[in-house]
């Protein structure tokens, strides 16, 4: 995935200011920043849901702005605010999303999604009765079972307890290991980012202010953890 000089201007309010990213196959890439920094807008542009004001996006070699329908065949997107259909069972969710994708063997996808979710017999129950962690695992499985070459995950563990968060992280790691796909994710949990991500970009006020591996960023800013590194990067950019 390659993004070049992405800008998003909402009628004079500039949310993203010249963001460029390159994410390789088999890489988990973190986009980290405070609320309002441009993370979600950037992810929505990469997923082709929002059209940039200017810039270019290439997904698996496809120009996503010139041919978004073709580019979407390679993309799986999990929004932060995604929710389940309360009256459908977990298995019915998987079947619905497998059929909506319209490609590949539906039954094989459902089997893979069920395995990824780790929900077992709970998949036969209505999703309205699931815990928040179970809902998130189901929705993540519904995205990943289609084997996207690029999975875009907006706050995949937001609001989850420690146990549920660990399960979700394992799902992501396992998927990348099995498929060699690329993952771009945002998260406010710096420990999670450090555990999951091969490379990280700090974004603030719509701009990328630093990029590198977790250890590289900590070393660059003389920080003990990523939170301290992020604060140092913001303060350096403000000088």
Backbone as a ProteinNet text record, in pm:
[ID]
protein_1_A
[PRIMARY]
XXXXXXXXXXXXXXXXXXXXXXXXXXXXXXXXXXXXXXXXXXXXXXXXXXXXXXXXXXXXXXXXXXXXXXXXXXXXXXXXXXXXXXXXXXXXXXXXXXXXXXXXXXXXXXXXXXXXXXXXXXXXXXXXXXXXXXXXXXXXXXXXXXXXXXXXXXXXXXXXXXXXXXXXXXXXXXXXXXXXXXXXXXXXXXXXXXXXXXXXXXXXXXXXXXXXXXXXXXXXXXXXXXXXXXXXXXXXXXX
[TERTIARY]
85.1	0	89	58.4	132.4	32.8	53.7	-25.2	70.9	36.6	126.2	54.8	105.8	62.1	-89.8	-150.8	-295.2	-335.6	-433.5	-490.9	-642.3	-703.4	-848.9	-894.1	-967.3	-1017.7	-1169.4	-1225.8	-1370.7	-1416.8	-1440.3	-1490.9	-1411	-1280.7	-1193.3	-1130.8	-1183	-1121.9	-1035.8	-905.5	-813.8	-786.9	-832.8	-817.7	-687.3	-641.5	-517.9	-435.7	-305.7	-220.1	-96.1	-110.3	6.2	62.4	-22.8	22.6	68.9	187.7	240.8	279.2	238.3	265.9	302.7	388.9	418.4	415	330.1	315.6	336.8	428.1	465.6	377.9	374	306.3	371.4	290.5	341.7	377.5	341.7	377.5	253.5	268.6	164	211.9	134	174.6	76.2	128	42.7	37.3	-82.3	-102.5	-151.4	-65	-86.5	-96.8	-196.3	-209.8	-330.6	-344.1	-457.9	-586.9	-699.2	-826.6	-819.7	-874.1	-872.8	-745	-653.4	-524.3	-530.2	-640	-652.2	-640.2	-633.6	-617.1	-732.9	-853.7	-970.1	-995	-977.1	-992.5	-892.4	-769.1	-667.4	-706.9	-752.3	-792.3	-911.1	-1004.6	-1120.8	-1080.7	-981.5	-932.5	-862.6	-782.1	-711.9	-809.4	-923.6	-1023.9	-1117.2	-1098.3	-1176	-1315.9	-1343.8	-1474.4	-1483.3	-1369.6	-1362.5	-1261.5	-1300.4	-1211.6	-1121.5	-989.6	-900.3	-926.4	-898.4	-902.8	-790.8	-676.4	-565.2	-477.4	-388.3	-301.2	-334.2	-254.4	-273.2	-269.5	-342.7	-342.9	-333.2	-240.6	-226.3	-239.6	-335.7	-360.4	-325.3	-222.7	-180	-155.5	-98.6	-66.5	-180	-298.9	-415.9	-433.3	-455.8	-484.9	-624.5	-630.2	-757.3	-851.3	-799.7	-886	-943.1	-863.6	-911	-1002.7	-978.1	-1055.8	-1083.3	-1167.3	-1191.7	-1257.9	-1342.4	-1409.9	-1307.5	-1213	-1107.8	-1018.6	-985.4	-899.4	-964.9	-1098.2	-1169.3	-1163.6	-1135.2	-1123.1	-1006.7	-912.1	-794.3	-803.8	-912.8	-921.5	-1024.9	-990.2	-1086.5	-1080.4	-1196.3	-1198.7	-1288.4	-1233.9	-1311	-1314.9	-1429.9	-1440.8	-1444.3	-1407.9	-1410.4	-1552	-1651.4	-1788.6	-1873.8	-1809.8	-1885.7	-1961.9	-2080.6	-2160.3	-2224.7	-2280.6	-2343.5	-2492.4	-2555.1	-2700.5	-2752.3	-2823.8	-2859.9	-2936.4	-3019.4	-3106	-3039.3	-2920.1	-2848.9	-2752.7	-2736.5	-2635.3	-2497.8	-2394.6	-2259.1	-2236.4	-2285.4	-2268.8	-2343.3	-2461.5	-2536.7	-2462.2	-2391.8	-2307.7	-2200	-2132.1	-2023.7	-2076.4	-2190.1	-2248.3	-2286.9	-2347.4	-2388.1	-2268.5	-2161.7	-2045.4	-1970.5	-1971.2	-1907.8	-1983.5	-2116.4	-2198.1	-2189.5	-2185.7	-2175.4	-2045.3	-1940.7	-1811.7	-1821.2	-1897	-1925.3	-1812.2	-1708.5	-1595.2	-1555.6	-1514.5	-1463.9	-1572.4	-1528.8	-1616.8	-1675	-1806.3	-1871.5	-1851.1	-1870.1	-1858.5	-1716.4	-1619.3	-1479.3	-1449.8	-1504.5	-1484.9	-1547.5	-1667.4	-1735.6	-1654.7	-1602	-1520.3	-1396.7	-1330.8	-1210.9	-1245.6	-1355.7	-1398.4	-1431.4	-1496.7	-1530.3	-1403.5	-1303.4	-1177.2	-1105.6	-1103.4	-1037.7	-1102.5	-1234.2	-1305.6	-1282.4	-1264.2	-1247	-1371	-1487.7	-1610.9	-1683	-1642.3	-1697.9	-1848.8	-1912.6	-2057.5	-2133.8	-2065.7	-2130	-2176.2	-2114.4	-2151.2	-2294.8	-2351.1	-2489.3	-2590	-2540.1	-2628.3	-2642	-2750.4	-2771.7	-2666.6	-2612.7	-2500.7	-2540.5	-2670.3	-2714.3	-2680.6	-2662.2	-2628.7	-2480.1	-2398	-2253.2	-2198.8	-2086.5	-2011.5	-1946.9	-1896.2	-1830.9	-1710.2	-1634.1	-1518.3	-1556.1	-1662.9	-1709.9	-1758	-1826.9	-1873.7	-1755.4	-1652.2	-1535.7	-1463.6	-1452.1	-1387.8	-1467.8	-1600.1	-1684.5	-1667.2	-1670.1	-1658.9	-1520.4	-1418.1	-1283	-1271.1	-1328.8	-1327.5	-1401.5	-1513.3	-1590.6	-1509.6	-1421.7	-1334.2	-1222	-1157.1	-1037.6	-1067.7	-1187.4	-1217.4	-1215.7	-1230.7	-1223.7	-1080	-985.3	-841.6	-800.6	-831.9	-788.9	-637.3	-583.2	-438.3	-398.3	-495.3	-473.4	-591	-565.4	-668.6	-647	-751.8	-746.4	-835.1	-773.8	-844.1	-836.4	-951.7	-959	-993.4	-897.4	-914.1	-974.1	-905.7	-964.8	-995.1	-928.2	-955.2	-1016.1	-1071.2	-1127.7	-1236.1	-1220.5	-1321.2	-1321	-1223.9	-1221	-1138.4	-1172.6	-1091.5	-962.7	-876.3	-744.2	-755.4	-841.5	-853.9	-902.1	-1006.1	-1059.9	-957.8	-883.7	-782.4	-673.6	-630.9	-527.2	-576.6	-702.4	-757.4	-759.3	-797.5	-801.9	-660.9	-563.9	-425.6	-374.6	-405.7	-362.2	-424.5	-550.7	-617.1	-542.4	-505.5	-436.9	-300.3	-223.2	-91.1	-99.9	-195.2	-212	-247.7	-335.7	-378.3	-261.4	-182.6	-68.3	33.5	56.6	151.5	106	-24	-77.2	-84.9	-116.2	-147.9	-42.5	42.8	137.9	73.1	-48.4	-119.5	-57.3	-92.5	-53.1	-168.5	-135.3	-235.9	-196.4	-294.5	-277.7	-379.5	-334.3	-427.8	-400	-504.4	-489.6	-523.8	-461.4	-490	-439.4	-509.5	-462.1	-378.9	-377.1	-306	-162.4	-69.6	69.1	135.2	97.6	152.2	108.7	-15.2	-67.2	8.5	29.4	100.2	242.2	308.2	445.7	452	351.2	347.5	316.5	223.3	173.7	255	299.2	340	488.3	514.4	651.4	703.3	616.6	649.9	531.9	562.2	461.4	481.4	370.8	375.8	301.2	363.5	296.2	231.4	102.1	31.7	-23.4	-8	-59	-98	-217.1	-269.2	-263.7	-296.7	-307.2	-176.8	-64.3	65.8	137.4	215.7	304	425.4	449.5	561.1	680.1	661.3	771.5	726.5	821.8	791.1	910.7	882.8	990.6	943.1	1033.8	1003.7	990.6	916.5	898.8	1029.7	1125.7	1252.7	1329.1	1319.7	1386.1	1331.3	1198.9	1137.6	1172.8	1172.8	1209.7	1354.5	1441.7	1583.1	1600.7	1528.7	1541.6	1509.1	1407.1	1362.8	1408.8	1497.3	1548.5	1439.4	1340.1	1221.1	1221.3	1157.9	1145.5	1027.9	929.9	812.7	760.8	662.2	611.1	532.1	466.9	395	491.8	604.8	704.5	763	784.1	837.5	740.4	610.2	510.6	507.6	508.4	506.9	630.7	745.2	868.9	862.1	802.1	788.5	697	588.3	495.5	564.2	636	703.6	812.9	882.8	987.2	925.8	809.7	745.2	688.9	665.8	607.6	712.9	839.6	946.7	964
-118.6	0	124.1	215.2	340.6	456.1	551.1	674.3	791	884	995	1128.5	1206.7	1346.4	1361	1280.8	1287.6	1414.6	1482.1	1601.7	1584.2	1619.9	1621.4	1753.4	1827.3	1959.2	1953.1	1969.2	1972.1	2118.6	2174.1	2311.3	2410.6	2404.7	2498.2	2443.6	2332.4	2267.9	2152.7	2168.5	2068.1	1962.1	1840.5	1730.7	1655.4	1645.7	1574.6	1662.4	1674.9	1771.1	1702.8	1640.4	1586.2	1458.8	1365.1	1238.6	1142.3	1085.8	982.8	860.5	741.7	615.7	508.2	416.1	295.3	177.3	80.7	-36.1	-161	-247.4	-366.9	-485.6	-585.5	-711.2	-772.9	-831.2	-895.9	-799.8	-672.7	-570.3	-520	-498.1	-433.1	-292.3	-195.3	-54.5	21.5	92.2	166.1	314	371	515	570.5	650.3	687	838.5	882.8	1025.7	1054.3	1177.9	1214.6	1223.4	1235	1256.1	1384	1376.9	1493.4	1512.9	1415.2	1429.9	1396.4	1330	1291.3	1142.8	1063.6	918	855	875	808.7	858.3	987.6	1038.8	973.1	957.5	891	746.9	674.3	535.5	525.9	618	616.2	646.9	733.6	757.8	633.6	568.1	447.3	335	331.8	227.6	261.9	379.3	431.5	478.2	492.5	542.1	693.5	759.9	906	939.6	1029.3	1067.5	1182.2	1168	1278	1402.8	1517.9	1642.2	1642	1585.3	1566.4	1453.5	1403.7	1292.6	1167.4	1062.6	935.5	820	713.6	591.1	471.9	381.5	259	139.3	53.1	-66.6	-188.7	-260.9	-379.2	-345.3	-227.9	-184.7	-118.2	-112.1	-53.2	91.8	180.4	319.8	326.4	346.7	339	454.6	565.3	678.1	661.7	605.6	584.1	463.3	361.3	236.9	184.5	254.8	214.9	78.2	39.9	-90	-203.7	-192.9	-295.5	-293.1	-174.5	-163.2	-226.3	-212	-263.8	-416.2	-483.5	-629.2	-673.7	-583.3	-616.4	-565.5	-493.8	-423.5	-486.6	-493.2	-521.9	-408.5	-354.1	-236	-259.7	-234.8	-243.8	-106.4	-36.7	94.7	81.1	188	186	165.4	224	220.9	109.7	10.9	-100	-176.8	-226.6	-302.2	-420.8	-508.8	-630.9	-607.9	-700.9	-706.5	-795.8	-735.1	-804.1	-933.6	-940.8	-1057.9	-1168.9	-1144.3	-1247.3	-1322.9	-1450.4	-1526.2	-1490.2	-1535	-1512.8	-1575.6	-1698.6	-1767.2	-1694.7	-1641.7	-1566.6	-1439.9	-1378.4	-1263.5	-1304.8	-1413.8	-1457.8	-1491.4	-1556.4	-1590.7	-1463.6	-1368.1	-1244	-1172.3	-1156.3	-1082.1	-1160.1	-1290.7	-1371.4	-1358.8	-1357.1	-1345	-1203.5	-1102.7	-965.1	-941.5	-1009.5	-994.1	-1045.3	-1153.2	-1199.9	-1270	-1308.8	-1378	-1496.3	-1604.8	-1719.1	-1809.9	-1912.5	-2015.2	-1966.4	-1946.4	-1892.3	-1983.1	-2114.2	-2206.2	-2210.5	-2203.2	-2203.6	-2077.8	-1964.1	-1838.7	-1845.5	-1899.7	-1910.6	-1997.7	-2107.4	-2196.7	-2124.4	-2049.6	-1976.1	-1865.9	-1795.1	-1690.3	-1744.5	-1859.4	-1921.8	-1957.1	-2009.5	-2044.4	-1920	-1815.9	-1691.9	-1632.1	-1633.7	-1569	-1637.8	-1770.6	-1846.2	-1849.8	-1821.6	-1812.9	-1946.3	-2046.9	-2180.3	-2185.6	-2251	-2269.1	-2137.8	-2034.9	-1904.4	-1848.3	-1894.2	-1846.8	-1884	-1982.2	-2023.7	-1938.9	-1851.1	-1764.4	-1628	-1556.9	-1424.4	-1326.7	-1247	-1159.9	-1047.2	-1018.2	-914.5	-945.2	-1071.9	-1112	-1125.4	-1093.8	-1104.8	-991.2	-1017.1	-910.6	-823.2	-707.6	-618.3	-685	-760.2	-829.7	-934.9	-1008.8	-1111	-1047.5	-934.3	-863.2	-819.5	-768.1	-718.9	-834.6	-947.7	-1064.1	-1114.9	-1112.4	-1154.9	-1062.6	-932.8	-836.5	-841.5	-859.6	-870.5	-997.7	-1106.9	-1231.2	-1214	-1140	-1116.1	-1037.8	-949.7	-874.6	-963.8	-1036.8	-1111.8	-1241.6	-1297	-1425.9	-1413.8	-1292.1	-1270.4	-1259.6	-1272.9	-1269.1	-1144.7	-1026.8	-904.7	-894.2	-840	-818.1	-700.1	-609.8	-497	-488.9	-507.6	-493.4	-360.2	-277.4	-145.6	-149.9	-135.3	-157.8	-31.9	29.4	153.1	118.9	135.5	106.5	-33.8	-139.3	-273.6	-323.5	-267.6	-313.5	-204.3	-101.3	9.8	-37.6	-3.1	-34.9	-178.3	-258.9	-399.1	-418.8	-523.5	-555.7	-625.4	-654	-709	-841.6	-931.3	-1062.9	-1051	-971.7	-957.1	-890.6	-792.3	-724.4	-821.1	-906.5	-1005.3	-1099.3	-1141.7	-1230.2	-1162.4	-1035.9	-961.7	-946.3	-913.4	-899.5	-1030	-1139.3	-1270.2	-1299.5	-1260.8	-1280.6	-1206	-1081.2	-999.3	-1058	-1092.8	-1151	-1280.3	-1364.3	-1493.1	-1474.2	-1379.9	-1356.9	-1312.5	-1219.3	-1170.4	-1281.6	-1361.5	-1472.7	-1575.3	-1603.9	-1706	-1657.9	-1531.5	-1483.3	-1391.2	-1331.6	-1234.1	-1103.2	-1079.2	-955.3	-837.5	-717.3	-595.5	-548.6	-491.8	-437	-294.4	-204.2	-68.6	-51.4	-10.3	5.5	133.1	183.8	295	243.2	302.5	262.7	370.8	388	476.6	400	267.8	183.4	164.4	236.8	233.4	97.8	28	-105.6	-200.7	-187.1	-268.2	-240.3	-114.2	-74.8	-130.4	-119.3	-168.1	-319	-390.1	-535.4	-576.7	-508	-551.2	-500.8	-377	-307.2	-321.6	-343.5	-344.6	-202.8	-114.2	27.4	111.9	235.5	326.1	464.5	532.6	674.5	752.9	857.6	952.3	1058.7	1083.1	1185.7	1290.3	1415.9	1525	1640.8	1695.3	1807.5	1777.9	1652.1	1614	1584.8	1582.5	1556.9	1441	1366.2	1266.6	1340	1326.5	1399.2	1309.2	1177.1	1082.5	945	863.6	728.6	638.7	513.2	417.6	298.7	203.9	90.4	139.1	67.2	112.9	142.7	51.1	72.6	190.9	205.8	317.6	450.9	460.4	585.7	615.7	515	537.2	584.3	522.8	562.1	704.6	736.9	868.3	981	958.2	1064.4	1042.6	945	919.3	886.1	809.5	781.1	636.3	613.9	478.6	404.1	477.2	413.5	500.4	446.9	517.6	642.9	642.2	762.9	879.4	855.6	960.7	1002.3	903.6	933.9	1021.1	990.9	1070.4	1214.1	1230.6	1365.7	1442.7	1376.8	1442.9	1483.1	1397.6	1429.1	1549.2	1555.8	1668.9	1797.2	1790.2	1909.7	1955.9	1861	1896.6	1966.8	1918.3	1978.2	2115.5	2146.3	2275.4	2385.4	2345.7	2446.1	2532.4
0	0	0	-89.8	-98.8	-99.3	-11.1	-10.6	-24.8	-112.9	-141.3	-121.1	-28	-7.9	4	90.9	108.8	183.4	125.9	188.4	191	303.6	311	371.3	290.5	328.8	334.6	455.9	473.1	475.5	358.6	346.4	429.5	414.7	484.9	611.1	663.5	779.7	728.9	739.3	685	791.2	766	861.3	841.3	715.9	683.8	591.5	624.1	554.3	495.4	379.7	310.5	369.5	410.5	469.3	360.3	379.7	289.7	371.8	324.2	393.8	292.5	335	257.3	353.1	324.4	410.3	326.9	372	297.3	335.2	248.4	280.7	404.5	490.3	610.7	722.1	707.8	806	879.1	1008.9	1087.8	1117.8	1071.7	1075.5	1163.2	1261.7	1353.3	1321.5	1328.6	1309.9	1443.2	1507.6	1646.4	1660.5	1735.1	1759.9	1847.4	1895.7	1980.8	1900.5	1969.8	1901.8	1818.4	1697.2	1610.2	1531.7	1540.2	1471.9	1323.8	1280.5	1140.3	1115.5	1222.6	1207.9	1132	1183	1123	981.1	957.6	821.2	726.9	771.7	689.9	661	762.5	742.6	647.3	656.7	566.9	423.4	405.4	270.5	215.4	297.9	252.9	219.1	287.8	263.1	147.5	86	-27.6	12.4	140.7	184.6	177.3	187.2	176.9	68.2	-22.4	-132	-87.3	-106.5	-69	-152.3	-94.8	-171	-275.1	-235.6	-328.5	-276.8	-363.9	-327.8	-405.3	-384.3	-455	-355.6	-389.1	-308.8	-403.1	-373.6	-452.3	-358.6	-387.7	-307.6	-391.7	-349.1	-423.4	-571.4	-595.4	-731.5	-806.5	-747.3	-812.9	-767.8	-862.3	-830.6	-768.9	-636.9	-565.1	-596.1	-644.3	-678.8	-818.5	-909.7	-1046.4	-1055.9	-973.2	-979.7	-838.4	-761.1	-622.5	-608.3	-703.5	-694.4	-698.6	-789.9	-798.4	-674.1	-625.8	-507.5	-385.3	-374.1	-256.8	-247	-356.3	-352.3	-265.3	-243.6	-163.6	-20.7	11.6	139.5	232.2	359.6	465.3	565.6	605.2	692.2	812.5	931.7	1055.1	1121.4	1113.9	1179.2	1330.7	1399.4	1545.6	1598.3	1530.9	1581.2	1519.3	1456.7	1397.1	1505.7	1470.6	1567	1497	1576.6	1524.5	1502.4	1431	1417.7	1530.4	1622.5	1746.9	1723.9	1617.9	1598	1516.9	1467.1	1392	1483.3	1458.9	1531.4	1476.6	1548.3	1500.1	1363.5	1345.9	1217.2	1105.8	1138.3	1037.4	996.2	1091.3	1055.9	955.9	987.4	899.9	760.3	755.1	624.8	547.4	617.3	552.8	490.5	569.7	520	412.9	421.5	316.9	185.7	192.3	71.4	12.3	98.5	50.5	-25.6	15.6	-53	-196.8	-214.8	-350.4	-420.6	-352	-412.7	-326	-389.6	-316.1	-262.5	-192.2	-136.7	-4	-0.8	118.3	238.7	221.2	333.9	388.6	300	344.1	423.9	379.4	451.9	591.2	598.2	727.6	823.3	772.4	856.2	906.8	818	857.4	956.4	932.4	1023.9	1161.9	1165.6	1294	1371.2	1299.7	1364.2	1416.4	1334.5	1375.5	1500.3	1504.4	1614.5	1748	1745.1	1868.5	1955.1	1896.6	1975.5	1991.5	1916	1933.2	1922	2017.6	2015.1	2034.7	2085.1	2101.1	1966	1858	1725.2	1689	1757.5	1729.8	1807.5	1892.6	1970.4	1902.7	1935.7	1879.2	1931.5	1840.6	1875.2	1969	1978.8	2070.6	2214.8	2246.8	2382.4	2407.7	2309.9	2325.1	2412.4	2477.2	2542.9	2435.8	2476.1	2379.7	2315.3	2395.3	2341.8	2239.7	2266.2	2172	2041.8	2053.3	1933.2	1848	1914.6	1840.3	1771.4	1839.2	1778.3	1658.9	1669.8	1558.7	1438.8	1463.1	1353	1289.2	1369.9	1315.5	1230.8	1279.3	1201.6	1070.1	1072.4	949.7	847.2	893.7	803.6	750.5	840.3	802.3	727.3	745.1	679.5	527.7	475.5	330.9	280.7	374	344.2	264.7	316	246.5	247.1	139	133.8	220.4	244.8	334.3	430.4	559.5	662.6	733.5	735.8	797.7	921.8	1038.9	1164.5	1251.3	1272.8	1350.8	1495.4	1584.2	1727.5	1748.4	1706	1713	1853.4	1957	2093.9	2181	2119.8	2196.4	2293.2	2419.8	2520.6	2570.2	2527.8	2568.1	2694.4	2771.7	2888.8	2845.1	2940.1	2908.9	2834.8	2882.8	2821.1	2677	2654.7	2519.3	2426.8	2479.8	2399.2	2355	2445.4	2411.7	2302.2	2310.3	2207.8	2070.6	2068.9	1942.8	1885.7	1970.2	1922.5	1864.7	1930.2	1879.7	1743.7	1727.3	1597.6	1487.2	1515.9	1416.3	1383.1	1486.1	1465.7	1386.8	1423.9	1357.7	1211.6	1183.2	1045.6	958.7	1006.9	929.7	908.5	1012.5	1001.4	898	894.9	804	659.5	639.2	503.9	442.7	525.5	473.6	433.9	480.3	448.7	523.8	481.5	551.9	639	753.7	844.4	880.6	872.8	924.3	1036.2	1152.8	1263.7	1340.1	1402.5	1496.3	1635.1	1735.7	1872.6	1967.4	2079.4	2184.9	2287.6	2274.8	2370.5	2323.1	2384.1	2338.7	2362.2	2471.3	2494.3	2383.7	2343	2233.6	2104.1	2076.3	1955.1	1955.1	2070.1	2079	2059	2110	2095	1951.4	1887.6	1757.1	1638.1	1644.2	1521	1488.8	1360.8	1311.7	1294	1246.9	1232.4	1277.6	1315.1	1370	1309.8	1284.7	1248.5	1355.7	1406.5	1494.8	1406.9	1427.5	1351.2	1447.8	1411.4	1494.2	1404.1	1426.5	1347.7	1197.5	1162.6	1022.2	952.7	1027.2	965.9	1034.9	958.9	1017.9	1071.7	1201.8	1263.2	1293.4	1289.9	1310.3	1264.4	1222.1	1174.9	1201.6	1239.1	1260.4	1341.3	1366.2	1452.4	1596.7	1681.8	1820.2	1892.6	1884.1	1952.8	1893.5	1762.8	1695.3	1744.6	1755.7	1800.6	1945.5	2029.9	2169.9	2180.6	2101.2	2103.2	2049.3	1942.4	1878.8	1975.8	2059.7	2150.4	2295.3	2315.9	2449.5	2548.4	2502.5	2583.8	2632.6	2747.1	2801.3	2741.5	2689.7	2630.7	2516.6	2442.8	2325.8	2361.2	2476.8	2518.3	2532.6	2597.9	2615.2	2479.6	2390.9	2257.9	2179.5	2190.5	2118.5	2169.7	2301	2358.9	2313.2	2313.4	2270.8	2124.1	2040.1	1897.5	1876.1	1952.2	1942.2	1986.1	2097.5	2149	2053.9	1992.3	1896.3	1774.2	1730.1	1614	1642.7	1771.1	1807.2	1820.3	1819.5	1838.8	1715.2
[MASK]
+++++++++++++++++++++++++++++++++++++++++++++++++++++++++++++++++++++++++++++++++++++++++++++++++++++++++++++++++++++++++++++++++++++++++++++++++++++++++++++++++++++++++++++++++++++++++++++++++++++++++++++++++++++++++++++++++++++++++++++++

